[in-house]
Short mmCIF file of C-alpha atoms in Angstrom, two decimals:
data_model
loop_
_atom_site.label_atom_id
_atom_site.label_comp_id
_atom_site.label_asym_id
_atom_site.label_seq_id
_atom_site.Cartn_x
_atom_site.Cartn_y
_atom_site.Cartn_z
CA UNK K 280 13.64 28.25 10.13
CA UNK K 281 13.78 30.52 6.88
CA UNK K 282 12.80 34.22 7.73
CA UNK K 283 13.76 36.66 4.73
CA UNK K 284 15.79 37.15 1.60
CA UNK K 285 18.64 34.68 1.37
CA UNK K 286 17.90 31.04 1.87
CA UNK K 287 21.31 29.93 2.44
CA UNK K 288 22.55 32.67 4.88
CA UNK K 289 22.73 32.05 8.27
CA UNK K 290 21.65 34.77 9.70
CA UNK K 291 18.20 34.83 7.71
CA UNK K 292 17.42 31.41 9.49
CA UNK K 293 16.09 31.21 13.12
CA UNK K 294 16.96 28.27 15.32
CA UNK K 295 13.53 26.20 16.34
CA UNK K 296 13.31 25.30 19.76
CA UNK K 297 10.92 22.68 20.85
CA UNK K 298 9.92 23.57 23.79
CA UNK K 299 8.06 21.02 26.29
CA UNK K 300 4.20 21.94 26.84
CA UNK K 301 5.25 22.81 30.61
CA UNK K 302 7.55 25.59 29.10
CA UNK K 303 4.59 27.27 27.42
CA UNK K 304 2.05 27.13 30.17
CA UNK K 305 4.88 28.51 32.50
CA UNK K 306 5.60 31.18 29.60
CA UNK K 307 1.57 32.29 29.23
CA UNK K 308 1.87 32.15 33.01
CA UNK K 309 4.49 34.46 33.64
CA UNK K 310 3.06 36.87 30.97
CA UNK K 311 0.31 37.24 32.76
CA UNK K 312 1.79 38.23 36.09
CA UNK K 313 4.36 40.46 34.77
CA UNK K 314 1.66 42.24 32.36
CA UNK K 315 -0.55 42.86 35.60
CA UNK K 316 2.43 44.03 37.69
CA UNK K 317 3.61 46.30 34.74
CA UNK K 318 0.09 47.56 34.78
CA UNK K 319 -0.99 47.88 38.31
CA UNK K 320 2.01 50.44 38.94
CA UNK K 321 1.74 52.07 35.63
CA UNK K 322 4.68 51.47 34.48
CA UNK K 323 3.88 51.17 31.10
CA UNK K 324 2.70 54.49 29.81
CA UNK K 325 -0.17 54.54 27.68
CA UNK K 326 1.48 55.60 24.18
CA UNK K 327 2.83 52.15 24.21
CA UNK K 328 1.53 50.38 21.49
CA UNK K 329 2.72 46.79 21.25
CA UNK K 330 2.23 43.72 23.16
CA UNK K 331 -0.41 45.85 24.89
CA UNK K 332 -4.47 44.20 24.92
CA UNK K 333 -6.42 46.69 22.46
CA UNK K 334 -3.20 48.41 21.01
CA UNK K 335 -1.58 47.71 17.42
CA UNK K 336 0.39 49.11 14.96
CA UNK K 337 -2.95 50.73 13.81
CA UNK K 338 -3.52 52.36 17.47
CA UNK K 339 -0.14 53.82 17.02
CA UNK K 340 -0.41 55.45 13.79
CA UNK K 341 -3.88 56.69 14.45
CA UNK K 342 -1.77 58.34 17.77
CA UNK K 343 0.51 59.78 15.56
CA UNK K 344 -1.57 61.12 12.82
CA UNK K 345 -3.61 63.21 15.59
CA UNK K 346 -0.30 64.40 16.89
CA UNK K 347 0.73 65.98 13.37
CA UNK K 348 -2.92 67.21 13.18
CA UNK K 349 -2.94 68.77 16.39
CA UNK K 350 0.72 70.53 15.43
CA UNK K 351 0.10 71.55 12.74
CA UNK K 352 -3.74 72.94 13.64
CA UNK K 353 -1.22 74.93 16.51
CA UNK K 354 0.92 76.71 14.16
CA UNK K 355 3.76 74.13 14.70
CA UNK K 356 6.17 72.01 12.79
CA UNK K 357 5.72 68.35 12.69
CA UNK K 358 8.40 65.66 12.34
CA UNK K 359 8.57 61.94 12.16
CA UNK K 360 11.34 59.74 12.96
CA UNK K 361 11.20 55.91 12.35
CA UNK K 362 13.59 53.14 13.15
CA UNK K 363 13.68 49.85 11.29
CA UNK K 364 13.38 47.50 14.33
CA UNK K 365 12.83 44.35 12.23
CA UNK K 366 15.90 42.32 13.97
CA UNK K 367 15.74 43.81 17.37
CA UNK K 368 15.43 41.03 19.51
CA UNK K 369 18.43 39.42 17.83
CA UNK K 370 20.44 42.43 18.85
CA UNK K 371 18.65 43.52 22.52
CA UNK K 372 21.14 43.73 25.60
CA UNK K 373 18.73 41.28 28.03
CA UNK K 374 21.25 42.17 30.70
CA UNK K 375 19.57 45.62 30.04
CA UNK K 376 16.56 44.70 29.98
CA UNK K 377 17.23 42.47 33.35
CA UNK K 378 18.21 45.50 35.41
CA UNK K 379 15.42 47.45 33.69
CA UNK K 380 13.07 44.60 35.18
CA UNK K 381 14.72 44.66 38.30
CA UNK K 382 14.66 48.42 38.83
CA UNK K 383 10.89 48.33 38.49
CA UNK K 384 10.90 45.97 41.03
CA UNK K 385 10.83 42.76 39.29
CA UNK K 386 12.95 40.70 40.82
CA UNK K 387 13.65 37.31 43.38
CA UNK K 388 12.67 34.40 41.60
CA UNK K 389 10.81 35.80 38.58
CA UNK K 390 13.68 37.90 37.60
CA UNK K 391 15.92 34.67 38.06
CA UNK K 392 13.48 33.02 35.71
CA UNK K 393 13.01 35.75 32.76
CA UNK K 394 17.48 35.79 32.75
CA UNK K 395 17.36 32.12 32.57
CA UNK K 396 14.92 32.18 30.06
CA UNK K 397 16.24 35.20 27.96
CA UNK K 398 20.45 34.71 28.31
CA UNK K 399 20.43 30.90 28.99
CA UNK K 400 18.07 30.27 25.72
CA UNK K 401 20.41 32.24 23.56
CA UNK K 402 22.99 30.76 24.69
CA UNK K 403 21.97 27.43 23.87
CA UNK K 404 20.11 29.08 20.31
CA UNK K 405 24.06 30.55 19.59
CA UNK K 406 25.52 27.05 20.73
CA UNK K 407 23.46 24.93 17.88
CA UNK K 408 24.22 27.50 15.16
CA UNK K 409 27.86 27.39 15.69
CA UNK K 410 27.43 23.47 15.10
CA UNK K 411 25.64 23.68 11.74
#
């Protein structure tokens, strides 16, 4: 599926899985879970902004304007770094983000199923671009 600028690159097209209906009700499942886990032990912070009920890009810029405003209202110097993270699932480490799960205590059998999920689906997404 096209994403951005050239048509006939590969790398501007996404593979399309079509995934059974179980898939997704297990996916919107295990969302669910993980989300309450991650927040029942606070281990998302609150200055995270995405995939987060009631937060947005819009949340995050309003947190950042205040910061400047409350630096600069303190005498301070303000600075703003952004990164460009438009292809960054393409290039996350899920091993990473595996032992990042799993040292949050993630782990047993839904661990198993977010690394079969996350390396055994890109595996098979790398697998069908190498044959077109």
């Amino acid at each position: 599926m096209y994403k951005k600028r050239d048509i006939y690159s590969i790398q501007n097209n996404r593979a399309i899985l079509i995934l059974p209906i179980f898939s997704k009700i297990l996916e919107k499942s295990m969302h669910s879970r993980v989300t309450i886990f991650l927040n029942k032990h606070n281990i998302v912070t609150e200055v995270q902004n995405g995939f987060r009920e009631q937060k947005s890009t819009t949340t995050a810029i309003q947190s950042f304007i205040e910061r400047i405003q409350e630096a600069l209202d303190n005498g301070l110097q303000a600075i703003g770094i952004f990164f460009d993270l438009t292809k960054a699932y393409d290039i996350l480490n899920h091993r990473v983000l595996l032992n990042t799960l799993y040292s949050y205590q993630v782990r047993g059998n839904i661990n198993s199923w977010c690394k079969s999920y996350l390396i055994d689906q890109k595996q098979f997404v790398e697998i069908n671009q190498s044959i077109t």
